[in-house]
Amino acid sequence: MTHKIISLDEHIIQSQRNLPYATGELSSLLRDIGLAAKIVSREVNKAGLVDIAGRADVENSSGDDVQKLDMLANDLLISCLRNSGECCGIASEEEDNFKPIKTPYKFAKYIVLFDPLDGSSNIDVNVSIGTIFAIYRRRSFEGECTLDDFLQKGADQVAAGYVLYGSSTMLVYTTKQGVNGFTLDPSIGEFCLSHENIQIPKTGKIYSVNQANFNNYPKGAQTYIMHCMNSGYTQRYIGSMVADVHRTLIKGGIFFYPGTTSKPNGKLRLLYECNPLALLIEEAGGLASDGKNRILDIPATKLHQKTPVFMGSPDMVHKAETLILEVDGV
Ligand code: P6P
């Protein structure tokens, strides 16, 4: 029996049929992101063969060294979205100007935030990296988008997803109708449905944290790490959030990046890293918090604001929150 291939485009159109108010713009925007992902995947897979790996001698909004491939991915995504006609504004981790990029489409109803290539420190050592995106309906009614259009709670996202450039290239997305994963088949240039209706295991035995920072974590996070070690869990940490969260989504477990003494809000950005991944984790049946509060409820006040994050299997995130409350208090 031949296996029916469902492409990303077909799936997006089918999902749109379930959204009564859908008029096709969101579907078109998601397809444009899928196109950008294919092009970025082609360039990521060439890194090392062509002089696009390595540092670009530029810093981004978070003071990270920008890699050449970061800039290429950023430019590709901006170009695809700017010409899509479905979004009126774009915000990217790589754009240091603390204000969003306006597109020519002042009446388009969506805005997009993205981290074009997360895990960039892994690019030149051939470790998995990823693109993360979040889509909101604009809050302003018409005309040029405003910063306020971007400063929305994660719970108000209409869609979110990531692309993982690993042993294969996968796109995983949600429009709040569940989580579905697509694997790129380079022979036909299509993302094909490979992981339908992903559900995260209720618990797991893998904890994912940078243990090198142990002494700088709050006591509550230290206590949870000791709990994981004493429970015989396995520690896995790739250093690319998309890769660590993807493994957590598929196998179960918990990924966390707590605040530290020098960075009380941690390192990961709320708007274009934690919120989109938190929506996917929750849509798959998991939990995502800052240790105390639901990530998706955190008010957005700055484009590049950071938050501590604990996300994954519900039983494990709940245990972390319980120990944090016991040890650190409210
Ligand atoms: P650390 C990559 O630079 C990143 O932004 C995330 O993808 C990853 O989870 C984290 O930083 C790794 O940070 O401090 O553990 O090297």
Short mmCIF file of C-alpha atoms and ligand atoms in Angstrom, two decimals:
data_model
loop_
_atom_site.label_atom_id
_atom_site.label_comp_id
_atom_site.label_asym_id
_atom_site.label_seq_id
_atom_site.Cartn_x
_atom_site.Cartn_y
_atom_site.Cartn_z
CA MET A 1 0.00 0.00 0.00
CA THR A 2 1.56 3.33 -0.99
CA HIS A 3 1.90 5.79 1.89
CA LYS A 4 -0.05 9.02 1.18
CA ILE A 5 2.38 11.93 1.19
CA ILE A 6 0.90 15.05 2.79
CA SER A 7 2.98 18.12 2.00
CA LEU A 8 3.27 21.12 4.31
CA ASP A 9 1.27 23.24 1.84
CA GLU A 10 -1.56 20.68 1.71
CA HIS A 11 -1.60 20.39 5.51
CA ILE A 12 -1.72 24.16 5.96
CA ILE A 13 -4.66 24.43 3.55
CA GLN A 14 -6.46 21.54 5.29
CA SER A 15 -5.90 23.20 8.69
CA GLN A 16 -7.25 26.46 7.31
CA ARG A 17 -10.54 24.71 6.46
CA ASN A 18 -10.97 24.08 10.21
CA LEU A 19 -10.61 27.79 10.99
CA PRO A 20 -13.99 29.43 10.23
CA TYR A 21 -12.55 32.95 10.10
CA ALA A 22 -9.53 31.93 8.00
CA THR A 23 -9.34 33.79 4.74
CA GLY A 24 -6.07 32.33 3.52
CA GLU A 25 -3.62 35.00 4.64
CA LEU A 26 -2.20 32.95 7.52
CA SER A 27 -1.89 29.90 5.28
CA SER A 28 -0.04 31.97 2.71
CA LEU A 29 2.27 33.36 5.40
CA LEU A 30 3.07 29.87 6.69
CA ARG A 31 3.82 28.70 3.16
CA ASP A 32 6.20 31.65 2.71
CA ILE A 33 8.01 30.67 5.93
CA GLY A 34 8.22 27.11 4.59
CA LEU A 35 9.84 28.43 1.40
CA ALA A 36 12.37 30.47 3.40
CA ALA A 37 13.14 27.38 5.48
CA LYS A 38 13.96 25.36 2.34
CA ILE A 39 16.37 28.04 1.14
CA VAL A 40 18.03 28.39 4.57
CA SER A 41 18.30 24.59 4.74
CA ARG A 42 20.09 24.57 1.38
CA GLU A 43 22.60 27.18 2.63
CA VAL A 44 23.07 25.51 6.05
CA ASN A 45 23.86 22.22 4.32
CA LYS A 46 26.49 24.00 2.20
CA ALA A 47 28.22 25.57 5.24
CA GLY A 48 31.81 24.40 5.28
CA LEU A 49 31.84 23.96 1.53
CA VAL A 50 31.33 27.63 0.80
CA ASP A 51 32.72 30.53 2.84
CA ILE A 52 29.45 31.11 4.72
CA ALA A 53 30.42 29.52 8.03
CA GLY A 54 32.30 31.39 10.71
CA ARG A 55 31.97 34.81 12.32
CA ALA A 56 30.72 37.86 10.50
CA ASP A 57 32.55 40.28 12.87
CA VAL A 58 29.17 41.75 13.87
CA GLU A 59 27.28 41.66 17.21
CA ASN A 60 23.47 41.32 17.54
CA SER A 61 20.95 42.80 19.98
CA SER A 62 22.07 40.37 22.69
CA GLY A 63 25.76 40.93 22.20
CA ASP A 64 26.19 37.53 20.54
CA ASP A 65 28.76 37.24 17.77
CA VAL A 66 26.77 37.05 14.55
CA GLN A 67 27.79 34.25 12.21
CA LYS A 68 27.73 34.73 8.45
CA LEU A 69 25.02 32.08 8.17
CA ASP A 70 22.97 33.96 10.81
CA MET A 71 23.00 37.04 8.61
CA LEU A 72 22.19 35.03 5.48
CA ALA A 73 19.25 33.31 7.20
CA ASN A 74 18.09 36.66 8.59
CA ASP A 75 18.18 38.34 5.17
CA LEU A 76 16.44 35.38 3.50
CA LEU A 77 13.60 35.33 6.03
CA ILE A 78 13.14 39.10 5.91
CA SER A 79 13.09 39.00 2.11
CA CYS A 80 10.50 36.16 1.97
CA LEU A 81 8.28 37.80 4.59
CA ARG A 82 8.65 41.33 3.22
CA ASN A 83 7.41 40.15 -0.18
CA SER A 84 4.75 37.76 1.16
CA GLY A 85 2.13 40.50 1.29
CA GLU A 86 0.65 38.93 4.42
CA CYS A 87 2.66 40.63 7.15
CA CYS A 88 2.94 44.30 8.00
CA GLY A 89 5.95 44.00 10.29
CA ILE A 90 8.89 41.80 11.19
CA ALA A 91 11.12 41.61 14.26
CA SER A 92 14.29 39.55 14.33
CA GLU A 93 16.89 38.72 16.96
CA GLU A 94 19.52 39.87 14.50
CA GLU A 95 18.01 43.33 14.00
CA ASP A 96 19.65 45.50 16.62
CA ASN A 97 17.47 48.52 16.08
CA PHE A 98 15.03 47.71 18.92
CA LYS A 99 12.20 48.51 16.57
CA PRO A 100 10.48 46.26 14.07
CA ILE A 101 11.01 46.25 10.32
CA LYS A 102 8.01 47.65 8.42
CA THR A 103 6.92 45.99 5.19
CA PRO A 104 5.22 47.80 2.28
CA TYR A 105 1.95 46.02 3.20
CA LYS A 106 0.39 48.44 5.67
CA PHE A 107 -2.99 46.68 5.59
CA ALA A 108 -1.67 43.15 6.17
CA LYS A 109 -3.03 41.74 9.40
CA TYR A 110 -0.12 39.67 10.73
CA ILE A 111 3.26 40.39 12.29
CA VAL A 112 6.12 37.89 12.56
CA LEU A 113 8.95 37.60 15.06
CA PHE A 114 11.82 35.18 14.50
CA ASP A 115 15.23 34.01 15.55
CA PRO A 116 16.69 33.25 12.12
CA LEU A 117 19.37 30.81 13.21
CA ASP A 118 19.30 29.79 16.86
CA GLY A 119 22.34 27.96 18.20
CA SER A 120 24.70 29.83 15.91
CA SER A 121 27.73 28.95 18.07
CA ASN A 122 27.25 25.41 16.73
CA ILE A 123 27.25 26.34 13.04
CA ASP A 124 30.91 25.76 12.33
CA VAL A 125 31.06 22.46 14.24
CA ASN A 126 28.17 20.92 12.27
CA VAL A 127 25.79 20.58 15.22
CA SER A 128 22.02 21.03 14.74
CA ILE A 129 20.74 24.63 14.63
CA GLY A 130 17.30 26.06 14.11
CA THR A 131 14.94 28.85 13.06
CA ILE A 132 12.13 29.85 15.44
CA PHE A 133 9.08 31.92 14.44
CA ALA A 134 6.02 33.42 16.10
CA ILE A 135 3.00 34.90 14.30
CA TYR A 136 0.50 37.34 15.83
CA ARG A 137 -2.47 39.28 14.53
CA ARG A 138 -1.57 42.99 14.64
CA ARG A 139 -3.25 45.03 17.37
CA SER A 140 -3.16 48.33 15.45
CA PHE A 141 -6.00 48.65 12.95
CA GLU A 142 -4.23 49.94 9.84
CA GLY A 143 -1.24 51.89 8.59
CA GLU A 144 2.29 51.15 9.65
CA CYS A 145 2.76 48.54 12.36
CA THR A 146 3.80 49.78 15.80
CA LEU A 147 6.11 48.38 18.47
CA ASP A 148 2.97 47.64 20.47
CA ASP A 149 1.90 45.13 17.77
CA PHE A 150 4.94 43.06 18.77
CA LEU A 151 4.67 43.40 22.54
CA GLN A 152 1.94 40.80 22.94
CA LYS A 153 1.67 37.87 25.37
CA GLY A 154 2.67 34.48 23.97
CA ALA A 155 -0.85 33.20 24.58
CA ASP A 156 -2.02 35.56 21.80
CA GLN A 157 0.14 33.93 19.10
CA VAL A 158 -1.99 32.64 16.21
CA ALA A 159 0.80 30.33 15.01
CA ALA A 160 4.34 29.32 15.98
CA GLY A 161 6.97 26.89 14.87
CA TYR A 162 10.58 25.99 14.32
CA VAL A 163 12.81 24.56 11.63
CA LEU A 164 15.51 22.15 12.80
CA TYR A 165 18.53 21.82 10.50
CA GLY A 166 19.87 18.48 11.73
CA SER A 167 20.45 15.00 10.29
CA SER A 168 17.34 15.94 8.31
CA THR A 169 15.57 19.28 8.08
CA MET A 170 12.27 19.35 9.94
CA LEU A 171 9.58 22.00 10.23
CA VAL A 172 7.29 21.73 13.27
CA TYR A 173 4.36 24.15 13.63
CA THR A 174 1.04 24.80 15.30
CA THR A 175 -1.95 27.03 14.54
CA LYS A 176 -3.37 26.01 17.97
CA GLN A 177 -4.90 22.89 16.41
CA GLY A 178 -2.19 20.54 17.68
CA VAL A 179 1.47 20.15 16.67
CA ASN A 180 2.61 18.56 13.41
CA GLY A 181 6.12 17.84 12.12
CA PHE A 182 7.28 17.75 8.51
CA THR A 183 10.55 16.35 7.16
CA LEU A 184 12.13 17.92 4.09
CA ASP A 185 12.47 15.47 1.21
CA PRO A 186 15.26 17.10 -0.83
CA SER A 187 14.49 14.85 -3.82
CA ILE A 188 11.13 16.60 -4.31
CA GLY A 189 11.88 19.81 -2.40
CA GLU A 190 8.83 19.35 -0.17
CA PHE A 191 8.27 19.21 3.57
CA CYS A 192 6.28 15.98 4.05
CA LEU A 193 4.17 15.13 7.13
CA SER A 194 6.26 12.76 9.25
CA HIS A 195 5.14 13.44 12.84
CA GLU A 196 1.34 13.86 12.99
CA ASN A 197 -0.30 15.32 16.10
CA ILE A 198 2.82 15.22 18.31
CA GLN A 199 2.02 14.56 21.99
CA ILE A 200 4.82 15.03 24.53
CA PRO A 201 5.21 12.12 27.01
CA LYS A 202 3.70 12.99 30.42
CA THR A 203 7.07 12.38 32.07
CA GLY A 204 10.60 11.46 31.04
CA LYS A 205 14.13 10.66 32.18
CA ILE A 206 16.15 13.32 30.33
CA TYR A 207 16.98 16.68 31.84
CA SER A 208 18.61 19.33 29.65
CA VAL A 209 20.45 22.23 31.30
CA ASN A 210 23.92 23.76 31.15
CA GLN A 211 25.20 22.22 34.38
CA ALA A 212 28.40 24.33 34.17
CA ASN A 213 26.35 27.23 35.56
CA PHE A 214 25.17 25.15 38.57
CA ASN A 215 26.90 27.32 41.19
CA ASN A 216 25.28 30.45 39.74
CA TYR A 217 21.71 29.12 39.64
CA PRO A 218 19.17 29.96 42.37
CA LYS A 219 18.88 27.36 45.14
CA GLY A 220 15.56 26.11 43.77
CA ALA A 221 17.05 25.27 40.37
CA GLN A 222 20.06 23.68 42.05
CA THR A 223 17.69 21.53 44.15
CA TYR A 224 15.82 20.42 41.03
CA ILE A 225 19.08 19.47 39.28
CA MET A 226 20.08 17.41 42.34
CA HIS A 227 16.61 15.75 42.20
CA CYS A 228 17.25 14.81 38.54
CA MET A 229 20.68 13.41 39.33
CA ASN A 230 19.38 11.42 42.31
CA SER A 231 16.49 10.10 40.20
CA GLY A 232 18.97 8.50 37.78
CA TYR A 233 17.92 10.71 34.85
CA THR A 234 20.16 11.20 31.80
CA GLN A 235 21.60 14.68 31.13
CA ARG A 236 21.57 15.79 27.49
CA TYR A 237 22.51 19.34 26.41
CA ILE A 238 23.19 20.25 22.76
CA GLY A 239 23.44 24.02 23.30
CA SER A 240 20.91 24.71 20.53
CA MET A 241 17.53 25.42 22.10
CA VAL A 242 15.60 24.17 19.06
CA ALA A 243 17.45 20.83 19.08
CA ASP A 244 17.10 20.38 22.86
CA VAL A 245 13.40 21.30 22.80
CA HIS A 246 12.72 19.06 19.77
CA ARG A 247 14.23 16.06 21.56
CA THR A 248 12.19 16.95 24.67
CA LEU A 249 8.99 17.16 22.58
CA ILE A 250 9.55 13.76 20.95
CA LYS A 251 11.15 11.75 23.79
CA GLY A 252 9.85 13.58 26.86
CA GLY A 253 12.00 15.28 29.49
CA ILE A 254 12.65 18.85 30.54
CA PHE A 255 14.73 21.66 29.03
CA PHE A 256 15.58 24.56 31.29
CA TYR A 257 17.70 27.69 31.29
CA PRO A 258 17.34 29.30 34.73
CA GLY A 259 18.39 32.79 35.69
CA THR A 260 21.86 33.14 37.17
CA THR A 261 23.43 35.57 39.64
CA SER A 262 24.83 37.66 36.77
CA LYS A 263 21.78 37.17 34.48
CA PRO A 264 18.69 36.87 36.76
CA ASN A 265 16.44 36.71 33.67
CA GLY A 266 18.60 34.07 32.04
CA LYS A 267 19.81 34.20 28.45
CA LEU A 268 16.84 33.14 26.30
CA ARG A 269 14.56 35.71 24.68
CA LEU A 270 10.85 35.69 25.50
CA LEU A 271 9.31 36.91 22.24
CA TYR A 272 11.05 34.85 19.58
CA GLU A 273 12.50 31.88 21.47
CA CYS A 274 10.52 31.02 24.60
CA ASN A 275 7.00 32.06 23.54
CA PRO A 276 6.85 30.14 20.22
CA LEU A 277 8.45 27.02 21.71
CA ALA A 278 6.21 27.28 24.79
CA LEU A 279 3.11 27.36 22.54
CA LEU A 280 4.28 24.21 20.75
CA ILE A 281 5.06 22.44 24.04
CA GLU A 282 1.65 23.34 25.51
CA GLU A 283 -0.19 22.39 22.30
CA ALA A 284 1.57 19.00 22.57
CA GLY A 285 0.38 18.57 26.18
CA GLY A 286 3.45 19.90 28.01
CA LEU A 287 4.11 22.84 30.35
CA ALA A 288 6.33 25.91 29.98
CA SER A 289 7.08 28.33 32.80
CA ASP A 290 9.74 30.66 34.12
CA GLY A 291 9.83 28.46 37.22
CA LYS A 292 6.79 30.15 38.73
CA ASN A 293 4.65 31.73 35.97
CA ARG A 294 3.32 30.37 32.68
CA ILE A 295 5.62 31.59 29.89
CA LEU A 296 2.66 32.41 27.61
CA ASP A 297 1.21 34.76 30.24
CA ILE A 298 4.38 36.83 30.78
CA PRO A 299 3.75 40.46 29.77
CA ALA A 300 5.98 41.63 26.91
CA THR A 301 7.60 44.99 27.61
CA LYS A 302 10.74 44.92 25.43
CA LEU A 303 11.38 43.34 22.02
CA HIS A 304 14.50 41.51 23.20
CA GLN A 305 13.53 40.82 26.81
CA LYS A 306 14.76 37.59 28.41
CA THR A 307 13.18 35.07 30.76
CA PRO A 308 14.22 32.02 32.72
CA VAL A 309 12.52 28.98 31.14
CA PHE A 310 11.53 25.45 32.19
CA MET A 311 9.63 23.51 29.50
CA GLY A 312 8.77 19.90 28.70
CA SER A 313 6.87 16.94 30.15
CA PRO A 314 4.17 18.23 32.51
CA ASP A 315 5.11 16.03 35.48
CA MET A 316 8.77 17.17 35.29
CA VAL A 317 8.02 20.88 34.92
CA HIS A 318 5.52 20.63 37.77
CA LYS A 319 8.17 18.97 39.97
CA ALA A 320 10.67 21.74 39.17
CA GLU A 321 8.09 24.42 40.03
CA THR A 322 7.21 22.64 43.29
CA LEU A 323 10.86 22.49 44.43
CA ILE A 324 11.49 26.10 43.35
CA LEU A 325 8.47 27.24 45.40
CA GLU A 326 9.59 25.18 48.42
CA VAL A 327 13.22 26.39 48.31
CA ASP A 328 13.07 29.90 46.83
CA GLY A 329 9.56 30.83 48.00
CA VAL A 330 7.10 32.90 45.94
P1 P6P B 1 24.75 28.38 26.89
C1 P6P B 1 22.31 29.40 21.54
O1 P6P B 1 23.30 30.41 21.56
C2 P6P B 1 21.28 29.73 22.62
O2 P6P B 1 20.71 30.98 22.37
C3 P6P B 1 20.23 28.63 22.69
O3 P6P B 1 19.96 28.06 21.45
C4 P6P B 1 20.84 27.64 23.66
O4 P6P B 1 19.85 26.90 24.35
C5 P6P B 1 21.61 28.55 24.62
O5 P6P B 1 21.92 29.75 23.90
C6 P6P B 1 22.91 27.93 25.07
O6 P6P B 1 23.48 28.84 26.00
O7 P6P B 1 24.95 29.54 27.85
O8 P6P B 1 24.35 27.12 27.61
O9 P6P B 1 25.89 28.17 25.93
#
